Tab-separated table of C-alpha atoms and ligand atoms in Angstrom:
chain	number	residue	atom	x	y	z
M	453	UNK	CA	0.000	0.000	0.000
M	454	UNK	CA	0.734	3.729	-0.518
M	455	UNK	CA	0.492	5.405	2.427
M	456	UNK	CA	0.427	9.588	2.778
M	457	UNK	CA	1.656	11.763	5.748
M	458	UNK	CA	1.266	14.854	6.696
M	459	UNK	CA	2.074	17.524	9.770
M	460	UNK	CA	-0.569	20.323	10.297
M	461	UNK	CA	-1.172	23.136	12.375
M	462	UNK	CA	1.721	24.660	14.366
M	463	UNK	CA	4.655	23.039	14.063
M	464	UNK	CA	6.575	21.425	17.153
M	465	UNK	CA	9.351	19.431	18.387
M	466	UNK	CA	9.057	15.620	17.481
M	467	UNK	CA	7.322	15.823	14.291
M	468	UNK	CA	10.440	14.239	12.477
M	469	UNK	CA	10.787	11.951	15.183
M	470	UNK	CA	6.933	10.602	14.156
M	471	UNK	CA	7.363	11.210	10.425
M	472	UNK	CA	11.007	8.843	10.901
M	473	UNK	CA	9.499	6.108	12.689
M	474	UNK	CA	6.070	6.011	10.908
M	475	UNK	CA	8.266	5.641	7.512
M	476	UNK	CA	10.522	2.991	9.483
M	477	UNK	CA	7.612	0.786	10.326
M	478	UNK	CA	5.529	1.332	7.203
M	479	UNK	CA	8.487	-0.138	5.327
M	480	UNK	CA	9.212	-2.726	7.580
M	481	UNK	CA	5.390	-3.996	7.032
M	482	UNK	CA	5.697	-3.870	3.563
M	483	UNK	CA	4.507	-0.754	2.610
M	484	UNK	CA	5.555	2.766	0.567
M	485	UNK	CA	5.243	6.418	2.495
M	486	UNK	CA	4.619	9.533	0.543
M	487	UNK	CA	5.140	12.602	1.932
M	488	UNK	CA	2.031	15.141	1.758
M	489	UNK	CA	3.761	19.128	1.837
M	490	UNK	CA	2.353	21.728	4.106
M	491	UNK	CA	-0.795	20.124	6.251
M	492	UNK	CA	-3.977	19.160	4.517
M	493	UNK	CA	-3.009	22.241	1.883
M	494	UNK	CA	-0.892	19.534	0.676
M	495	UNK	CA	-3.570	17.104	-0.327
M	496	UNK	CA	-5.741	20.250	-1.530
M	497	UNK	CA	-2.934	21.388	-4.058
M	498	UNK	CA	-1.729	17.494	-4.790
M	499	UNK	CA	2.030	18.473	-3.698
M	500	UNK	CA	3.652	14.971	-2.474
M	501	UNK	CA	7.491	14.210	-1.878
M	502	UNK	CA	9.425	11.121	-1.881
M	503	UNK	CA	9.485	9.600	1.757
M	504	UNK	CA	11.744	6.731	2.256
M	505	UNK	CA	14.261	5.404	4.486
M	506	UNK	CA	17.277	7.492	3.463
M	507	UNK	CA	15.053	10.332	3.430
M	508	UNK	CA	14.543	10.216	7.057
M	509	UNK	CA	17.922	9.511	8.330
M	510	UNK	CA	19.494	11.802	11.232
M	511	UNK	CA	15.578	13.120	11.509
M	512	UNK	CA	15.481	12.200	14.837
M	513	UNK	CA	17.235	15.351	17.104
M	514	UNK	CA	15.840	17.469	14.354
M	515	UNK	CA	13.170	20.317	15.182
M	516	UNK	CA	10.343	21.310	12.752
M	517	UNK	CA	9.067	19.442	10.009
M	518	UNK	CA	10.654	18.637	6.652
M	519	UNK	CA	7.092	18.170	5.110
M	520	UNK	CA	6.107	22.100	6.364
M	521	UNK	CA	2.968	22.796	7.992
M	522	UNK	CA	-0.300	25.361	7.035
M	523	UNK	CA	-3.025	25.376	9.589
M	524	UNK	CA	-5.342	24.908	6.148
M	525	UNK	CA	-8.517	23.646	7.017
M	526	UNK	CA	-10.361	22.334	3.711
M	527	UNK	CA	-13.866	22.506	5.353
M	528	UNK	CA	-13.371	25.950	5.437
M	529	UNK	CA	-12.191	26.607	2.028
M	530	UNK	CA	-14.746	24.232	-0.089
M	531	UNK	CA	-11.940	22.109	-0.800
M	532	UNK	CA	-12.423	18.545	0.650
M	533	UNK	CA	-13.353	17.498	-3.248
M	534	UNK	CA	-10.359	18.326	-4.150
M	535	UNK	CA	-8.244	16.142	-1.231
M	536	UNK	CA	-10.451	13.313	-2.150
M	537	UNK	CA	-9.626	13.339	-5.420
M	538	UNK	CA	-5.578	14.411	-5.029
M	539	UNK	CA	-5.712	11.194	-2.466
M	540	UNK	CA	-6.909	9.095	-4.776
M	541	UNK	CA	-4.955	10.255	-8.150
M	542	UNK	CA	-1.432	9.912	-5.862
M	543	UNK	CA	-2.702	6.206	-5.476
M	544	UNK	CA	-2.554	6.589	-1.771
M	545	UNK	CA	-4.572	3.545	0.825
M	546	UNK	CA	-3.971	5.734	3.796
M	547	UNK	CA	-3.070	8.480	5.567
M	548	UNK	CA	-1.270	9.392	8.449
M	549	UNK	CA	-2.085	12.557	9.787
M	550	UNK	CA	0.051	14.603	12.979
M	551	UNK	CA	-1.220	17.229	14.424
M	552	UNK	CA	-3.850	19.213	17.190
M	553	UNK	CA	-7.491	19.389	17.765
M	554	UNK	CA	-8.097	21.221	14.221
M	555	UNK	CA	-5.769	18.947	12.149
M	556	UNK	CA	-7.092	16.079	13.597
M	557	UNK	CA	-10.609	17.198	13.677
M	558	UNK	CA	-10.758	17.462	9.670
M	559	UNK	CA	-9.422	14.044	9.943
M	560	UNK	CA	-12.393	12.800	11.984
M	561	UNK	CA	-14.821	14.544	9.657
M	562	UNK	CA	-13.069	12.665	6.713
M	563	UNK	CA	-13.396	9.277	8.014
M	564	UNK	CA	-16.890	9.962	9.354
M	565	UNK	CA	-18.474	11.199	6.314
M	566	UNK	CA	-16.385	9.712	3.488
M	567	UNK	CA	-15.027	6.700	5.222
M	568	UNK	CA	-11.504	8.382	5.191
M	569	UNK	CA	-8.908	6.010	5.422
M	570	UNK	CA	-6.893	7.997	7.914
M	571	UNK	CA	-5.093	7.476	11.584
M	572	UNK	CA	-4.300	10.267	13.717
M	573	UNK	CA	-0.538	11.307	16.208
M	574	UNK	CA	-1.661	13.864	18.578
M	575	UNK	CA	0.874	16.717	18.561
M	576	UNK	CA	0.585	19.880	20.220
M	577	UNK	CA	2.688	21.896	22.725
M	578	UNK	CA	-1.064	22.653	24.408
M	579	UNK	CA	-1.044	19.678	25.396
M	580	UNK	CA	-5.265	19.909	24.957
M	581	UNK	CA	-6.322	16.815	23.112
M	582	UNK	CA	-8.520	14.793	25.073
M	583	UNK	CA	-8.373	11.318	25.065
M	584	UNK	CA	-4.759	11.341	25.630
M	585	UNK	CA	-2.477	11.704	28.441
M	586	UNK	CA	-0.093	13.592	27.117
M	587	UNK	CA	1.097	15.027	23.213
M	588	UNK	CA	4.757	15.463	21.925
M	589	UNK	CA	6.151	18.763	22.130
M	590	UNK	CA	4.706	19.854	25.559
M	591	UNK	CA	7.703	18.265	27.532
M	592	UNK	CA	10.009	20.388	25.464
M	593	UNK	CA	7.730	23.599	25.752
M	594	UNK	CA	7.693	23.348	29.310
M	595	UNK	CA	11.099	22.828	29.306
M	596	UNK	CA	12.274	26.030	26.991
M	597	UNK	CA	9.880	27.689	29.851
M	598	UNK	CA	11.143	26.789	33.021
M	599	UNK	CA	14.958	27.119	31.846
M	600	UNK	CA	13.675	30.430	30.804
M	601	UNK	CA	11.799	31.156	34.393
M	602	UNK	CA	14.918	29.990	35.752
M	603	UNK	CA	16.886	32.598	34.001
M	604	UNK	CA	14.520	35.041	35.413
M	605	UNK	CA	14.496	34.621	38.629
M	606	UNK	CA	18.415	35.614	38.801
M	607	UNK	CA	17.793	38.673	37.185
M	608	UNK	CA	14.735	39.822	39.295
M	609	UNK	CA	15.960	39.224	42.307
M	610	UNK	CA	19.115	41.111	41.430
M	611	UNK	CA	16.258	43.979	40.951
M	612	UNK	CA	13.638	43.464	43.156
M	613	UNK	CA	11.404	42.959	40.007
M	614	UNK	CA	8.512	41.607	39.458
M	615	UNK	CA	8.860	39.449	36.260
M	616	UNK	CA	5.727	38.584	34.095
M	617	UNK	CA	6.159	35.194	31.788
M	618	UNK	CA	4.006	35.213	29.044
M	619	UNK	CA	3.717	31.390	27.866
M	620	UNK	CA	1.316	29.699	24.770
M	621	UNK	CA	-1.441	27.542	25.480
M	622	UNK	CA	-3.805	28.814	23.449
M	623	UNK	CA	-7.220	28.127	25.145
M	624	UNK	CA	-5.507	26.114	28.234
M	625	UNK	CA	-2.874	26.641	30.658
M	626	UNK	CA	-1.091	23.836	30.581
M	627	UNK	CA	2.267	25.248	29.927
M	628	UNK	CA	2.096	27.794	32.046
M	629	UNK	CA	0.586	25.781	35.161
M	630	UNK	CA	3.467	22.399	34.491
M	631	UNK	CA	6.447	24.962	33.670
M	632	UNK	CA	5.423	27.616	36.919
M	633	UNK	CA	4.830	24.645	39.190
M	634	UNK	CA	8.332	23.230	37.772
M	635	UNK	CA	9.824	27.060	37.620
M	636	UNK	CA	8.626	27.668	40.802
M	637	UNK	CA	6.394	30.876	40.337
M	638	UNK	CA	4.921	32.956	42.937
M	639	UNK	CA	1.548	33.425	40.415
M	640	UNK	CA	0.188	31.027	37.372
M	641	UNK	CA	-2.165	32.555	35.858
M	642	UNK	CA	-4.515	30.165	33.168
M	643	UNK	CA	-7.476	30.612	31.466
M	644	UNK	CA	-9.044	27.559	33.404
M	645	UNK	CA	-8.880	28.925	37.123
M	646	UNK	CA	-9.420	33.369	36.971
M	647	UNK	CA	-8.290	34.902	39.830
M	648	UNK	CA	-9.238	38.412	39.978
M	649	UNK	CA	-6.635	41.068	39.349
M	650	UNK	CA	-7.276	42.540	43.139
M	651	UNK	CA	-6.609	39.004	44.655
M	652	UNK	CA	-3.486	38.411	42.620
M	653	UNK	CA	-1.829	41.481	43.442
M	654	UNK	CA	-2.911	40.715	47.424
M	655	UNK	CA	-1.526	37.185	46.845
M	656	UNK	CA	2.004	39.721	45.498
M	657	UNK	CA	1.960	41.845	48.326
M	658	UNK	CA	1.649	39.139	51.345
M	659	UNK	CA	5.167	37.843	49.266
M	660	UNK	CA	6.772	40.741	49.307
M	661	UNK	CA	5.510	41.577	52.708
M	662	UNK	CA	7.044	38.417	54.062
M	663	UNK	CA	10.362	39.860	52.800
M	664	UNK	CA	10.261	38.765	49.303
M	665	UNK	CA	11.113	41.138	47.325
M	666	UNK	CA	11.089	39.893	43.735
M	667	UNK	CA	8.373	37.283	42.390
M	668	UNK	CA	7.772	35.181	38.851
M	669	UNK	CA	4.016	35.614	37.691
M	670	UNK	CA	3.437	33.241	34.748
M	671	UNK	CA	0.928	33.766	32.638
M	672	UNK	CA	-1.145	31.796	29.682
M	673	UNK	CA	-1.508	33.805	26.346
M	674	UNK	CA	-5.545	33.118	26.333
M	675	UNK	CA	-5.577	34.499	30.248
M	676	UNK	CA	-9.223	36.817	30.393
M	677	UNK	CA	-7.823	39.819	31.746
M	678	UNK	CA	-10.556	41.820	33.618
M	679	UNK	CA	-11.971	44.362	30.555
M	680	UNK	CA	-9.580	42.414	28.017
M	681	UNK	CA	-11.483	42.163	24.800
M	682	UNK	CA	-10.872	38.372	23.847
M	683	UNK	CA	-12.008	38.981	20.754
M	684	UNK	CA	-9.409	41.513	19.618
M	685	UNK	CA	-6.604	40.629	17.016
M	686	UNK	CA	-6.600	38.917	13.797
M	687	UNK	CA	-7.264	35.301	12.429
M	688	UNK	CA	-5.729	32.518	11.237
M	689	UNK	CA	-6.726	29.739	8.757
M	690	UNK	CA	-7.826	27.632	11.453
M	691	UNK	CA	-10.363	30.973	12.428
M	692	UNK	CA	-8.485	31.083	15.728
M	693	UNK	CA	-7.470	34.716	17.010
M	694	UNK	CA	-3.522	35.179	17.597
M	695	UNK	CA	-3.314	35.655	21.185
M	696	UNK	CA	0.055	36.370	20.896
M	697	UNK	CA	-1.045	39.824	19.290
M	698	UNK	CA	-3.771	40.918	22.799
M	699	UNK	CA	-0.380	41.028	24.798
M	700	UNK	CA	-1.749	39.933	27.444
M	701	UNK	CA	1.426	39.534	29.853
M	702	UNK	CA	2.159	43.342	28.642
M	703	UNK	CA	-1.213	44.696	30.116
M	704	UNK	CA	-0.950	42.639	32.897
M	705	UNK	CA	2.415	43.555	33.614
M	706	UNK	CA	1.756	47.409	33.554
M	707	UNK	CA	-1.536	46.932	36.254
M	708	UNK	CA	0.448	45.055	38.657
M	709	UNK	CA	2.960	47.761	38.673
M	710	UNK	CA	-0.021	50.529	38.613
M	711	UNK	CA	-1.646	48.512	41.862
M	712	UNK	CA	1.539	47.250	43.952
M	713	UNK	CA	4.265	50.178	43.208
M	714	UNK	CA	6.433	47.174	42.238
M	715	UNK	CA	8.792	47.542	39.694
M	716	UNK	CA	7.672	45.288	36.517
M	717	UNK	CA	9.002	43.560	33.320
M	718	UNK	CA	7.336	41.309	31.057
M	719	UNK	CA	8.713	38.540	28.776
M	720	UNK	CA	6.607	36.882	25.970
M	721	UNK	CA	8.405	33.605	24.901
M	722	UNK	CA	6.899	33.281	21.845
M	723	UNK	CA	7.781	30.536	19.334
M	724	UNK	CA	10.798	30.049	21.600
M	725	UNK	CA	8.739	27.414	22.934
M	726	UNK	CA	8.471	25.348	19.625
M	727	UNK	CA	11.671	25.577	17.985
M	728	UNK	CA	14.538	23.542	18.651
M	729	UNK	CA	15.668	19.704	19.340
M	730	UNK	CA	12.630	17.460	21.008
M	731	UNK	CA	13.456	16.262	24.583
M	732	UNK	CA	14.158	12.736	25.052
M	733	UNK	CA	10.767	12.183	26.667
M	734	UNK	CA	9.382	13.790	23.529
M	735	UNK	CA	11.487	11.728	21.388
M	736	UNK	CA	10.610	8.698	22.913
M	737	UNK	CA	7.178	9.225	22.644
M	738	UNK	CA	7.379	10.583	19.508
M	739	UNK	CA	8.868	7.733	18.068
M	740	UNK	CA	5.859	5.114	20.221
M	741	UNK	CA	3.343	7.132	18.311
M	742	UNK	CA	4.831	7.018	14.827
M	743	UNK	CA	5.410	2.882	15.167
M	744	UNK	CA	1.821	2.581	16.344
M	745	UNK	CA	0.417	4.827	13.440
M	746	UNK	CA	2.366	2.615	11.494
M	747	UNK	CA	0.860	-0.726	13.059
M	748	UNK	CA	-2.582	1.100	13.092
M	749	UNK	CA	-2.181	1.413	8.677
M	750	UNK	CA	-1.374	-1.940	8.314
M	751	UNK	CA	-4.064	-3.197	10.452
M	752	UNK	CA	-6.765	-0.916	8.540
M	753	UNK	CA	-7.608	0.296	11.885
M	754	UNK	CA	-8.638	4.004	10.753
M	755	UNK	CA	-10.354	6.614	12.368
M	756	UNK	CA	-8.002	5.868	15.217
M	757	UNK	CA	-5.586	8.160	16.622
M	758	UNK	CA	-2.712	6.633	18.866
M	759	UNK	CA	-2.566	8.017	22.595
M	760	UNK	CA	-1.061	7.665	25.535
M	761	UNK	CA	-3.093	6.207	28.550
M	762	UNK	CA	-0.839	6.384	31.941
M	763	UNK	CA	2.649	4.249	30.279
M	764	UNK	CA	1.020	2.447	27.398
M	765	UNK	CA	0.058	3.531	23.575
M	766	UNK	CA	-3.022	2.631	23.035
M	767	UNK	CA	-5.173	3.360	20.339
M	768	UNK	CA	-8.753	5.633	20.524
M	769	UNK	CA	-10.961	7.006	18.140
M	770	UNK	CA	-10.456	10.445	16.282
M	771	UNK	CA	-13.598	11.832	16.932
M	772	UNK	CA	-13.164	11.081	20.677
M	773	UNK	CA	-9.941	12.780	20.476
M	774	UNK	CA	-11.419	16.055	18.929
M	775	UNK	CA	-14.696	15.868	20.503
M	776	UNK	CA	-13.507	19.165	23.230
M	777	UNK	CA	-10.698	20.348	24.244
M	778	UNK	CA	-8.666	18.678	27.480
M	779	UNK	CA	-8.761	21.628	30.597
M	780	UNK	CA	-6.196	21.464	33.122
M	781	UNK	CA	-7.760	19.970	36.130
M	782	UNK	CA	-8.098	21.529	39.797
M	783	UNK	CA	-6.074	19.089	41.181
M	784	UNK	CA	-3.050	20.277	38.665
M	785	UNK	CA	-3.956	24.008	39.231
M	786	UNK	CA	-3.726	23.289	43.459
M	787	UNK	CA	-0.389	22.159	43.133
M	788	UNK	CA	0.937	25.318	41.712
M	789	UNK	CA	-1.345	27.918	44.046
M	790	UNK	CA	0.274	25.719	46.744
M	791	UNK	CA	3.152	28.437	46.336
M	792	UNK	CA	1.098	31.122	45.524
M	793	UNK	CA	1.880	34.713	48.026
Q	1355	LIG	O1	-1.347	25.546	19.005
Q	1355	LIG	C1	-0.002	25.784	19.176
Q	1355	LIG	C2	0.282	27.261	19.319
Q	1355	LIG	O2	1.669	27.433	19.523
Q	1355	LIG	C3	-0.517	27.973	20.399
Q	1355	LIG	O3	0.006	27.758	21.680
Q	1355	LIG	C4	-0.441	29.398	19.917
Q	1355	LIG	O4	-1.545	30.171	20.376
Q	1355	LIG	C5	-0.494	29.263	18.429
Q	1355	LIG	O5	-0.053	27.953	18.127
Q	1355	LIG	C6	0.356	30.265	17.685
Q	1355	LIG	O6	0.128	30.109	16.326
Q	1355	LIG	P1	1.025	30.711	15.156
Q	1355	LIG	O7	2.229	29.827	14.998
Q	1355	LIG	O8	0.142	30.660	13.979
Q	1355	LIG	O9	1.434	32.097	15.573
């Protein structure tokens, strides 16, 4: 069999890790892998590259994607015709698809109303798909954060500074609550768990009453700021706002220093957080993911996505997977408000 891949949506550690092993045990069953360029624009525009073993070799370490990514969404653009048909002209059985809630969630739609022959690796640095413990490329976002808040905290207590993080997250605070609880921040601030701005700057000034006179706030892009407009900014193909672009650590970072007196600073780490070489635990898992999409081909198990479930890769169904979006939990957000003043 012919079998396609493709990354979509933002890019992240460990997508060549999945893309190397996926090709490894595709060819080790017996079968060809194509490489489909750029997300599912790839399969809209018929653009395919040769995907074989020498063509992944070294991939491993290696950040990014070498088959590029769009957050293209053919639902939205009238063009699933036209991946149907480029899917079928390359001669392609299957696909393997990488990616988040919206890459994954056109494959669901595929294999529920055209009987799609498609399986699913859950990748985001949100960490937000359900069904699944955990995604590649959070380990290494959290860790570009917390060597980051680490970094920080020299300079601020040097200053007496209060020291805003801005992390990604999108819609959850995942990164923000796993990398401040890990960072050790005096403040996490996620979409998930609001905490008025009076009560966080009272939580600030009990710390700095104490005799601390620095603290590390971090804070989640999609944070509601009291009389933020969440609406505000532009859109991308996906029809998701850039938070990036509402600054919120900026705003927040000029009212705490408006309400305490504290001297503030605020750093946005940006696509910091998914550049680079994938962690080992992101490699490693990375690599369990592509071998099972690989098993999950030849077994004409589609519509299933492979996930983690406490140690073990398992396998569960797309549309489980994309069904709504996996909050952090109370339990996670107590651990880091544990520290909190
Ligand atoms: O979904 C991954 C993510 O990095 C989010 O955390 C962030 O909001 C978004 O992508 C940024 O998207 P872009 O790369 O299009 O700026």
């Amino acid at each position: 069999m012919k079998v396609g891949i493709l990354t979509g949506g933002g890019d992240c550690p460990g997508l060549n890790a999945v893309i190397r092993a996926v090709v490894r045990r595709a060819h080790q069953r017996g079968h060809e892998v194509v490489g489909v360029r750029e997300g599912w624009r790839g399969l809209v525009e018929g653009r395919f590259q040769p995907l074989g073993p020498r063509e992944v070799t070294g991939l491993l370490p290696r950040g990014g994607t070498i088959l590029g990514t769009s957050r293209t969404n053919p639902y939205k653009t009238d063009a699933v015709d036209a991946v149907l048909r480029n899917f079928e002209q390359e001669g392609l059985g299957a696909l393997v698809a990488i990616g988040g809630e919206d890459t994954l969630g056109v494959a669901a739609r595929l294999h529920a109303e055209h009987d799609f022959p498609v399986v699913g690796v859950p990748k985001t640095i949100d960490n937000d798909l359900s069904a699944t413990d955990y995604t590649f490329g959070f380990d290494t976002a959290v860790f570009i954060c917390v060597e980051a808040i680490d970094r920080l905290h020299t300079t601020a207590e040097s200053h007496n500074r209060v020291m805003v993080v801005e992390v990604m997250g999108r819609h959850t605070g995942w990164i923000a609550v796993m990398s401040g609880i890990a960072g050790g921040a005096d403040m996490v601030l996620i979409p998930e768990h609001p905490i008025s701005i009076e009560d966080a700057c009272a939580d600030l000034r009990r710390r700095h009453e104490r005799g601390k006179d620095f603290s590390i706030v971090v804070v989640s892009e999609g944070y509601e700021l009291d009389g933020a407009d969440s609406e505000a900014g532009e859109l991308d193909e996906f029809g998701h706002v850039r938070l990036s672009e509402r600054g919120v650590g900026a705003r927040l970072a000029q009212q705490i220093e408006e309400r305490t007196g504290y001297e503030t600073r605020v750093t946005v780490l940006g696509h910091v957080q998914r550049g680079g070489s994938p962690t080992p635990r992101d490699r490693v898992l990375a690599t369990r993911y592509g071998l099972k999409a690989g098993d999950l081909v030849h077994e004409g198990r589609f519509g299933r996505m492979a996930a983690l479930h406490g140690d073990a890769i398992v396998d569960v169904s797309l549309e489980e997977a994309t069904r709504e979006v996996k909050t952090v939990p109370t339990e996670w957000y107590e651990v880091a408000r544990a520290f909190f003043g």
